[in-house]
């Protein structure tokens, strides 16, 4: 069934009739990141006002690949089951050079996880699910057709001027979180600019509706016979929609390339027939850029307003959700007065570090996919030929290193005898438990996790003993017999020990809260 974009109601805000009381937080932008941010704050009991200058969801597929970590976050936001049920689940990717398959990969060969490696689901579905969820939460005041036109940081609060169809009004809040995308108004009015690299290469995105028996997998071609000399990507989406990305070259005329008369013949060459309907078309260029800082006094940036990357690797939307994951509990603690404002510096440090990682990977992908003519392109093609013959060469072929959670740099307590992938700074790994899944038992509050032992009770944290099984042993113990983990409210490992004292854990807990 074809998706029909909803229209959300505009209601005259009370600020037009008189001053409103100061809010805890204003969230700007009702895309996936802003909606998730408002729900995450509500999960911690923090009310907010969410404003957006539109009254519907995005058009076209846009972000479509949602990683396992994002699905775990969707569970926390209350839309996980809906997203997985509607989405196309996949974990296999195939890479081709011309008409020959070079190799395939499996993103989730290891069992024992609640959620799959990836699903494909159009951004408008994610936004619609999140709006529906947000409207159920009393702590969230959603105001559509409310456009922020000015922001002033007053030291102890933020003042935002907001434009509506009925006029302008002002709203004060303790903090403002800008989730208003790559063309961020908040960033513009504060005079902030993204720095980094812009690429000249142009790509066409086309969503087509087509009945086809196509497996649920990612397919990427270097120099395919149907699009000679360039690259192509194909993904299956819900509702018989297929997403096709085609490299056009730096000299392509964007307006001309959007025209159906130009797009349809290209797609016919890809799918081998004309029995499809063109659903949505866009032409874009790459950017890999970010703000120098994400925290500017009481204004905080998240998602595309803070950082942008090329789409190959699915690091844009997934990276933005990880911003929310990192920021939510910290901002809630600061607003509630349990932590100093300086705790937000750790959000800035962790997420700029993560943005740099995403930008590095996306830049490398872009340069591998679109090398300049001459020696660099010859070298790239030589590598592709070698990859067809040698598995040792294949890791160098770069069609997009797919999004995984960043492992933050950490100075917290660590025991190197425990498994590397469960070290401090990494997201705690999921595993089946007798009563469900471990990942669902973590989050919202700090957890002292006992693996192979009963953890001590620490004030300000929940103590949890895990059910032992092969997945827990592999992921949390390795060759050891027992361990204690301190897990943050965002399900990230903060510290771990084989045999800590109560004071060890207490000191680490205080460090986590920035005390």
CSV table of C-alpha atoms in Angstrom, one decimal, residues 2-422:
chain,number,residue,atom,x,y,z
A,2,UNK,CA,1.4,3.4,-1.0
A,3,UNK,CA,2.3,5.7,1.8
A,4,UNK,CA,0.1,8.8,2.2
A,5,UNK,CA,1.9,11.7,3.9
A,6,UNK,CA,0.0,12.8,7.0
A,7,UNK,CA,-0.8,16.4,7.7
A,8,UNK,CA,-0.3,17.3,11.4
A,9,UNK,CA,-2.5,20.0,13.0
A,10,UNK,CA,-1.4,23.5,13.6
A,11,UNK,CA,-2.5,25.0,16.9
A,12,UNK,CA,-2.2,28.6,17.9
A,13,UNK,CA,0.6,28.6,20.5
A,14,UNK,CA,-0.2,30.2,23.9
A,15,UNK,CA,2.9,32.5,23.5
A,16,UNK,CA,0.9,34.6,21.0
A,17,UNK,CA,-1.5,35.7,23.7
A,18,UNK,CA,1.0,36.3,26.5
A,19,UNK,CA,4.3,35.2,28.0
A,20,UNK,CA,4.7,31.4,28.6
A,21,UNK,CA,6.6,30.0,31.5
A,22,UNK,CA,10.2,29.1,30.9
A,23,UNK,CA,10.6,25.6,29.4
A,24,UNK,CA,13.1,23.0,30.3
A,25,UNK,CA,14.1,22.4,26.6
A,26,UNK,CA,13.2,23.5,23.1
A,27,UNK,CA,13.9,21.0,20.4
A,28,UNK,CA,14.1,22.5,16.9
A,29,UNK,CA,13.3,20.2,14.0
A,30,UNK,CA,10.8,17.3,13.9
A,31,UNK,CA,12.9,15.0,11.7
A,32,UNK,CA,14.1,11.6,13.1
A,33,UNK,CA,16.7,13.2,15.3
A,34,UNK,CA,14.5,16.0,16.8
A,35,UNK,CA,11.6,13.6,17.4
A,36,UNK,CA,13.9,11.1,19.0
A,37,UNK,CA,15.5,13.8,21.2
A,38,UNK,CA,12.1,14.8,22.5
A,39,UNK,CA,11.1,11.2,23.3
A,40,UNK,CA,14.5,10.5,25.0
A,41,UNK,CA,14.2,13.5,27.2
A,42,UNK,CA,10.6,12.5,28.1
A,43,UNK,CA,12.0,9.0,29.0
A,44,UNK,CA,13.9,10.8,31.7
A,45,UNK,CA,10.9,12.9,32.8
A,46,UNK,CA,12.1,16.1,31.1
A,47,UNK,CA,9.3,18.0,29.4
A,48,UNK,CA,10.1,19.9,26.2
A,49,UNK,CA,8.6,21.9,23.3
A,50,UNK,CA,9.3,20.5,19.9
A,51,UNK,CA,8.9,23.0,17.0
A,52,UNK,CA,9.1,22.5,13.3
A,53,UNK,CA,8.3,24.8,10.4
A,54,UNK,CA,6.5,22.1,8.4
A,55,UNK,CA,3.3,20.1,9.1
A,56,UNK,CA,4.2,16.7,7.5
A,57,UNK,CA,6.9,14.2,7.1
A,58,UNK,CA,9.8,14.2,4.6
A,59,UNK,CA,9.4,13.4,0.9
A,60,UNK,CA,11.3,10.5,-0.7
A,61,UNK,CA,13.2,7.7,0.9
A,62,UNK,CA,16.2,9.9,2.1
A,63,UNK,CA,17.7,8.0,5.0
A,64,UNK,CA,16.7,4.3,4.5
A,65,UNK,CA,19.3,2.1,6.2
A,66,UNK,CA,18.8,1.8,10.0
A,67,UNK,CA,21.5,-0.2,11.8
A,68,UNK,CA,21.2,-2.7,14.7
A,69,UNK,CA,22.1,0.0,17.2
A,70,UNK,CA,19.4,2.4,15.8
A,71,UNK,CA,16.9,-0.4,16.1
A,72,UNK,CA,17.9,-0.8,19.8
A,73,UNK,CA,17.3,2.9,20.2
A,74,UNK,CA,14.0,2.7,18.4
A,75,UNK,CA,13.0,0.1,21.1
A,76,UNK,CA,13.8,2.7,23.7
A,77,UNK,CA,11.8,5.3,21.9
A,78,UNK,CA,8.8,3.0,21.5
A,79,UNK,CA,8.8,2.3,17.8
A,80,UNK,CA,11.2,-0.7,17.5
A,81,UNK,CA,8.5,-3.4,16.7
A,82,UNK,CA,6.8,-1.1,14.2
A,83,UNK,CA,10.0,-0.3,12.4
A,84,UNK,CA,11.2,-3.9,12.1
A,85,UNK,CA,7.8,-5.2,11.1
A,86,UNK,CA,7.5,-2.6,8.3
A,87,UNK,CA,11.1,-2.6,7.2
A,88,UNK,CA,13.0,-4.9,4.9
A,89,UNK,CA,15.5,-6.8,7.0
A,90,UNK,CA,18.9,-7.5,5.5
A,91,UNK,CA,22.4,-8.4,6.5
A,92,UNK,CA,24.1,-9.5,3.2
A,93,UNK,CA,25.9,-7.1,0.9
A,94,UNK,CA,27.3,-8.0,-2.6
A,95,UNK,CA,30.0,-6.0,-4.4
A,96,UNK,CA,30.5,-6.2,-8.2
A,97,UNK,CA,33.0,-5.0,-10.6
A,98,UNK,CA,31.4,-4.6,-14.0
A,99,UNK,CA,29.3,-7.8,-14.4
A,100,UNK,CA,31.4,-10.0,-12.0
A,101,UNK,CA,30.7,-10.4,-8.3
A,102,UNK,CA,33.8,-9.7,-6.3
A,103,UNK,CA,32.6,-10.8,-2.9
A,104,UNK,CA,29.8,-10.7,-0.4
A,105,UNK,CA,29.6,-10.1,3.3
A,106,UNK,CA,27.4,-11.0,6.2
A,107,UNK,CA,27.0,-8.2,8.8
A,108,UNK,CA,25.5,-10.3,11.5
A,109,UNK,CA,27.0,-13.8,11.4
A,110,UNK,CA,26.8,-14.1,15.2
A,111,UNK,CA,23.4,-15.1,16.7
A,112,UNK,CA,22.0,-14.0,20.0
A,113,UNK,CA,20.9,-10.4,19.2
A,114,UNK,CA,17.4,-9.1,19.5
A,115,UNK,CA,17.6,-6.9,16.4
A,116,UNK,CA,18.9,-7.6,12.9
A,117,UNK,CA,22.0,-6.0,11.4
A,118,UNK,CA,20.1,-3.6,9.3
A,119,UNK,CA,16.6,-2.8,8.0
A,120,UNK,CA,15.7,-0.7,5.0
A,121,UNK,CA,12.8,1.7,5.9
A,122,UNK,CA,12.1,5.0,4.3
A,123,UNK,CA,12.7,8.0,6.5
A,124,UNK,CA,9.1,9.2,6.2
A,125,UNK,CA,7.9,6.0,7.9
A,126,UNK,CA,10.3,6.5,10.8
A,127,UNK,CA,9.2,10.1,11.2
A,128,UNK,CA,5.5,9.1,11.1
A,129,UNK,CA,6.1,6.4,13.7
A,130,UNK,CA,8.0,8.8,15.9
A,131,UNK,CA,5.3,11.6,15.6
A,132,UNK,CA,2.6,9.1,16.6
A,133,UNK,CA,4.7,8.0,19.6
A,134,UNK,CA,5.5,11.6,20.6
A,135,UNK,CA,1.9,12.6,20.5
A,136,UNK,CA,1.2,10.0,23.1
A,137,UNK,CA,3.6,11.5,25.6
A,138,UNK,CA,2.3,14.3,27.8
A,139,UNK,CA,5.8,15.7,28.4
A,140,UNK,CA,6.1,16.6,24.7
A,141,UNK,CA,4.5,19.7,23.3
A,142,UNK,CA,4.7,19.4,19.5
A,143,UNK,CA,4.2,22.6,17.6
A,144,UNK,CA,4.0,22.3,13.8
A,145,UNK,CA,4.3,25.3,11.5
A,146,UNK,CA,6.4,27.0,14.2
A,147,UNK,CA,9.7,28.3,12.7
A,148,UNK,CA,12.6,29.4,14.8
A,149,UNK,CA,13.9,32.7,13.3
A,150,UNK,CA,16.2,33.9,16.1
A,151,UNK,CA,18.1,32.5,19.0
A,152,UNK,CA,19.8,34.3,21.8
A,153,UNK,CA,21.8,32.7,24.6
A,154,UNK,CA,21.3,34.7,27.8
A,155,UNK,CA,23.7,32.8,30.0
A,156,UNK,CA,21.2,31.1,32.3
A,157,UNK,CA,18.6,30.4,29.5
A,158,UNK,CA,17.9,30.6,25.8
A,159,UNK,CA,15.4,33.0,24.2
A,160,UNK,CA,14.0,31.8,20.8
A,161,UNK,CA,11.8,33.9,18.5
A,162,UNK,CA,9.3,31.7,16.7
A,163,UNK,CA,7.2,32.5,13.6
A,164,UNK,CA,3.8,31.1,13.1
A,165,UNK,CA,0.9,31.7,10.6
A,166,UNK,CA,-0.6,34.0,13.3
A,167,UNK,CA,2.6,36.0,14.0
A,168,UNK,CA,5.8,35.8,16.1
A,169,UNK,CA,6.2,35.0,19.8
A,170,UNK,CA,9.2,34.4,22.1
A,171,UNK,CA,9.9,31.3,24.1
A,172,UNK,CA,12.5,30.8,26.9
A,173,UNK,CA,14.1,27.6,27.8
A,174,UNK,CA,17.0,26.3,29.9
A,175,UNK,CA,18.5,24.7,26.8
A,176,UNK,CA,17.8,24.5,23.1
A,177,UNK,CA,18.8,21.5,21.0
A,178,UNK,CA,19.1,22.2,17.3
A,179,UNK,CA,18.1,19.2,15.2
A,180,UNK,CA,17.1,21.2,12.1
A,181,UNK,CA,19.2,19.6,9.6
A,182,UNK,CA,21.9,20.5,7.1
A,183,UNK,CA,20.3,23.9,6.4
A,184,UNK,CA,20.0,24.6,10.1
A,185,UNK,CA,18.4,28.0,10.8
A,186,UNK,CA,19.8,27.9,14.4
A,187,UNK,CA,23.3,27.4,13.1
A,188,UNK,CA,22.8,30.3,10.6
A,189,UNK,CA,21.5,32.8,13.1
A,190,UNK,CA,24.4,32.0,15.5
A,191,UNK,CA,26.8,32.6,12.6
A,192,UNK,CA,28.3,29.1,12.8
A,193,UNK,CA,29.7,27.2,9.8
A,194,UNK,CA,30.5,23.6,9.0
A,195,UNK,CA,34.1,23.0,8.1
A,196,UNK,CA,35.5,20.1,6.1
A,197,UNK,CA,35.5,18.8,2.5
A,198,UNK,CA,32.9,19.2,-0.3
A,199,UNK,CA,33.1,16.9,-3.3
A,200,UNK,CA,32.3,17.8,-6.9
A,201,UNK,CA,30.9,14.3,-7.7
A,202,UNK,CA,27.1,14.2,-8.4
A,203,UNK,CA,24.8,11.3,-7.7
A,204,UNK,CA,21.2,10.5,-8.7
A,205,UNK,CA,18.8,9.0,-6.2
A,206,UNK,CA,15.7,7.4,-7.7
A,207,UNK,CA,12.9,5.6,-5.9
A,208,UNK,CA,10.9,3.3,-8.2
A,209,UNK,CA,7.9,1.2,-7.6
A,210,UNK,CA,8.4,-2.2,-9.2
A,211,UNK,CA,7.1,-5.8,-8.7
A,212,UNK,CA,10.3,-7.9,-8.6
A,213,UNK,CA,11.7,-11.0,-6.9
A,214,UNK,CA,14.8,-9.3,-5.6
A,215,UNK,CA,16.5,-10.6,-2.5
A,216,UNK,CA,16.8,-8.4,0.6
A,217,UNK,CA,20.4,-7.4,0.3
A,218,UNK,CA,22.6,-4.5,-0.6
A,219,UNK,CA,24.1,-4.5,-4.1
A,220,UNK,CA,26.9,-2.2,-5.2
A,221,UNK,CA,28.6,-2.1,-8.6
A,222,UNK,CA,31.8,-0.5,-9.7
A,223,UNK,CA,31.6,0.4,-13.4
A,224,UNK,CA,28.6,-1.8,-14.2
A,225,UNK,CA,27.8,-2.6,-17.8
A,226,UNK,CA,24.4,-0.8,-17.5
A,227,UNK,CA,26.1,2.4,-16.2
A,228,UNK,CA,29.6,2.4,-17.8
A,229,UNK,CA,32.5,4.0,-16.0
A,230,UNK,CA,30.5,5.0,-12.9
A,231,UNK,CA,29.1,3.2,-9.8
A,232,UNK,CA,25.6,2.1,-8.8
A,233,UNK,CA,23.8,1.0,-5.6
A,234,UNK,CA,20.5,-0.8,-5.2
A,235,UNK,CA,18.4,-1.4,-2.1
A,236,UNK,CA,15.0,-3.0,-1.6
A,237,UNK,CA,12.5,-1.0,0.5
A,238,UNK,CA,8.9,-1.7,1.7
A,239,UNK,CA,5.9,-1.3,-0.5
A,240,UNK,CA,7.7,-2.6,-3.6
A,241,UNK,CA,9.9,0.4,-3.7
A,242,UNK,CA,13.5,0.1,-4.8
A,243,UNK,CA,16.2,2.7,-4.2
A,244,UNK,CA,18.8,3.2,-6.9
A,245,UNK,CA,21.8,5.5,-6.6
A,246,UNK,CA,23.8,6.3,-9.8
A,247,UNK,CA,27.0,8.2,-10.0
A,248,UNK,CA,26.7,10.9,-12.6
A,249,UNK,CA,30.1,12.6,-12.6
A,250,UNK,CA,31.1,16.1,-11.6
A,251,UNK,CA,29.9,17.9,-14.7
A,252,UNK,CA,26.3,16.6,-14.6
A,253,UNK,CA,23.6,19.3,-14.8
A,254,UNK,CA,21.5,18.8,-11.7
A,255,UNK,CA,18.3,20.2,-13.1
A,256,UNK,CA,18.5,18.3,-16.3
A,257,UNK,CA,19.4,15.0,-14.5
A,258,UNK,CA,16.2,15.2,-12.4
A,259,UNK,CA,13.9,15.2,-15.5
A,260,UNK,CA,12.0,12.0,-16.0
A,261,UNK,CA,13.0,11.9,-19.7
A,262,UNK,CA,16.6,11.6,-18.5
A,263,UNK,CA,16.0,9.4,-15.4
A,264,UNK,CA,13.7,6.7,-16.9
A,265,UNK,CA,16.2,5.5,-19.6
A,266,UNK,CA,18.9,5.2,-17.0
A,267,UNK,CA,16.7,3.1,-14.7
A,268,UNK,CA,15.6,0.9,-17.6
A,269,UNK,CA,19.2,0.0,-18.2
A,270,UNK,CA,19.6,-1.0,-14.5
A,271,UNK,CA,16.5,-3.2,-14.1
A,272,UNK,CA,16.3,-4.4,-17.7
A,273,UNK,CA,12.7,-3.3,-18.5
A,274,UNK,CA,10.3,-0.4,-18.3
A,275,UNK,CA,7.7,-1.9,-16.0
A,276,UNK,CA,8.2,0.4,-13.1
A,277,UNK,CA,6.9,3.7,-11.9
A,278,UNK,CA,9.2,6.6,-10.9
A,279,UNK,CA,8.4,7.6,-7.3
A,280,UNK,CA,11.0,10.2,-6.3
A,281,UNK,CA,14.1,11.7,-7.8
A,282,UNK,CA,16.9,13.8,-6.3
A,283,UNK,CA,20.5,14.8,-7.4
A,284,UNK,CA,23.0,15.5,-4.7
A,285,UNK,CA,26.7,16.2,-4.1
A,286,UNK,CA,28.8,14.9,-1.2
A,287,UNK,CA,29.9,16.7,1.9
A,288,UNK,CA,31.9,15.5,4.8
A,289,UNK,CA,31.9,18.4,7.3
A,290,UNK,CA,31.1,19.3,10.9
A,291,UNK,CA,30.9,22.1,13.4
A,292,UNK,CA,34.1,22.7,15.4
A,293,UNK,CA,32.0,22.3,18.6
A,294,UNK,CA,28.5,20.8,19.1
A,295,UNK,CA,27.9,22.6,22.4
A,296,UNK,CA,27.6,26.4,22.3
A,297,UNK,CA,26.6,27.6,25.7
A,298,UNK,CA,23.0,26.6,26.1
A,299,UNK,CA,22.5,25.8,22.5
A,300,UNK,CA,23.4,22.2,21.5
A,301,UNK,CA,23.6,20.7,18.0
A,302,UNK,CA,22.8,17.2,17.0
A,303,UNK,CA,22.4,15.3,13.7
A,304,UNK,CA,22.9,17.0,10.3
A,305,UNK,CA,22.9,20.4,11.9
A,306,UNK,CA,26.2,19.4,13.6
A,307,UNK,CA,27.7,17.1,11.0
A,308,UNK,CA,27.1,15.8,7.5
A,309,UNK,CA,28.6,12.9,5.6
A,310,UNK,CA,28.2,11.2,2.2
A,311,UNK,CA,25.3,8.7,2.3
A,312,UNK,CA,27.4,5.6,1.5
A,313,UNK,CA,27.8,3.7,4.7
A,314,UNK,CA,24.5,4.8,6.2
A,315,UNK,CA,26.4,7.0,8.8
A,316,UNK,CA,24.1,10.1,8.6
A,317,UNK,CA,20.8,9.1,10.2
A,318,UNK,CA,22.4,6.4,12.4
A,319,UNK,CA,25.1,8.8,13.6
A,320,UNK,CA,22.4,11.4,14.5
A,321,UNK,CA,20.5,8.9,16.6
A,322,UNK,CA,23.8,8.1,18.4
A,323,UNK,CA,24.0,11.9,19.2
A,324,UNK,CA,20.6,11.6,20.9
A,325,UNK,CA,21.7,8.5,22.7
A,326,UNK,CA,24.7,10.2,24.1
A,327,UNK,CA,23.0,13.6,24.9
A,328,UNK,CA,19.7,12.6,26.4
A,329,UNK,CA,20.8,11.3,29.8
A,330,UNK,CA,23.5,13.9,30.2
A,331,UNK,CA,21.2,16.9,29.4
A,332,UNK,CA,18.5,15.4,31.7
A,333,UNK,CA,21.0,15.2,34.6
A,334,UNK,CA,22.1,18.8,34.0
A,335,UNK,CA,18.5,20.1,33.9
A,336,UNK,CA,17.6,18.2,37.0
A,337,UNK,CA,20.6,19.6,38.8
A,338,UNK,CA,22.2,16.2,39.4
A,339,UNK,CA,25.2,17.0,37.3
A,340,UNK,CA,27.1,20.2,36.5
A,341,UNK,CA,26.7,21.9,33.1
A,342,UNK,CA,30.3,20.8,32.4
A,343,UNK,CA,29.0,17.2,31.9
A,344,UNK,CA,27.8,18.5,28.5
A,345,UNK,CA,31.5,18.9,27.6
A,346,UNK,CA,31.7,15.1,27.5
A,347,UNK,CA,28.9,15.0,24.9
A,348,UNK,CA,30.9,17.4,22.8
A,349,UNK,CA,34.1,15.4,23.2
A,350,UNK,CA,32.4,12.0,22.4
A,351,UNK,CA,30.3,13.1,19.5
A,352,UNK,CA,32.9,15.2,17.8
A,353,UNK,CA,35.2,12.2,18.1
A,354,UNK,CA,32.4,10.0,16.5
A,355,UNK,CA,31.8,12.6,13.8
A,356,UNK,CA,35.4,12.6,12.9
A,357,UNK,CA,35.4,8.8,12.6
A,358,UNK,CA,32.3,8.9,10.4
A,359,UNK,CA,33.8,11.7,8.2
A,360,UNK,CA,37.1,9.8,7.8
A,361,UNK,CA,35.3,6.6,6.7
A,362,UNK,CA,32.9,8.5,4.4
A,363,UNK,CA,35.7,10.6,2.8
A,364,UNK,CA,37.7,7.4,2.1
A,365,UNK,CA,34.7,5.8,0.6
A,366,UNK,CA,33.9,8.8,-1.6
A,367,UNK,CA,37.5,9.0,-2.9
A,368,UNK,CA,37.6,5.3,-3.6
A,369,UNK,CA,34.3,5.4,-5.5
A,370,UNK,CA,35.1,8.5,-7.5
A,371,UNK,CA,38.8,8.7,-8.1
A,372,UNK,CA,40.0,11.4,-10.5
A,373,UNK,CA,41.0,10.3,-14.0
A,374,UNK,CA,44.6,9.2,-14.3
A,375,UNK,CA,46.9,7.2,-12.1
A,376,UNK,CA,44.4,7.1,-9.1
A,377,UNK,CA,41.6,5.6,-11.1
A,378,UNK,CA,44.0,3.1,-12.8
A,379,UNK,CA,45.2,2.1,-9.3
A,380,UNK,CA,41.6,1.7,-8.0
A,381,UNK,CA,40.6,-0.4,-11.0
A,382,UNK,CA,43.7,-2.6,-10.6
A,383,UNK,CA,42.8,-3.2,-7.0
A,384,UNK,CA,39.3,-4.2,-8.1
A,385,UNK,CA,40.8,-6.8,-10.5
A,386,UNK,CA,43.0,-8.2,-7.8
A,387,UNK,CA,40.0,-8.4,-5.4
A,388,UNK,CA,38.3,-10.8,-7.8
A,389,UNK,CA,41.3,-13.2,-7.4
A,390,UNK,CA,42.5,-12.7,-3.8
A,391,UNK,CA,40.5,-12.5,-0.5
A,392,UNK,CA,43.4,-10.6,1.1
A,393,UNK,CA,42.8,-7.7,-1.2
A,394,UNK,CA,39.1,-7.5,-0.7
A,395,UNK,CA,39.1,-5.5,2.6
A,396,UNK,CA,40.7,-2.6,0.6
A,397,UNK,CA,37.7,-2.4,-1.7
A,398,UNK,CA,35.6,0.4,-0.3
A,399,UNK,CA,31.9,0.8,-1.3
A,400,UNK,CA,30.9,2.2,2.1
A,401,UNK,CA,32.0,1.0,5.6
A,402,UNK,CA,28.6,0.5,7.1
A,403,UNK,CA,27.6,2.3,10.3
A,404,UNK,CA,28.5,0.8,13.7
A,405,UNK,CA,28.5,2.5,17.1
A,406,UNK,CA,31.5,4.5,17.9
A,407,UNK,CA,33.7,3.3,20.7
A,408,UNK,CA,34.5,6.4,22.8
A,409,UNK,CA,37.9,7.1,24.2
A,410,UNK,CA,37.7,6.4,27.9
A,411,UNK,CA,39.9,6.9,31.0
A,412,UNK,CA,37.6,4.8,33.2
A,413,UNK,CA,38.7,1.7,35.0
A,414,UNK,CA,39.3,-1.2,32.7
A,415,UNK,CA,40.7,-4.8,32.9
A,416,UNK,CA,42.4,-5.7,29.7
A,417,UNK,CA,41.9,-9.4,30.4
A,418,UNK,CA,38.3,-9.0,29.5
A,419,UNK,CA,37.0,-9.1,25.9
A,420,UNK,CA,38.1,-6.2,23.7
A,421,UNK,CA,34.7,-5.6,22.2
A,422,UNK,CA,33.1,-5.0,25.6
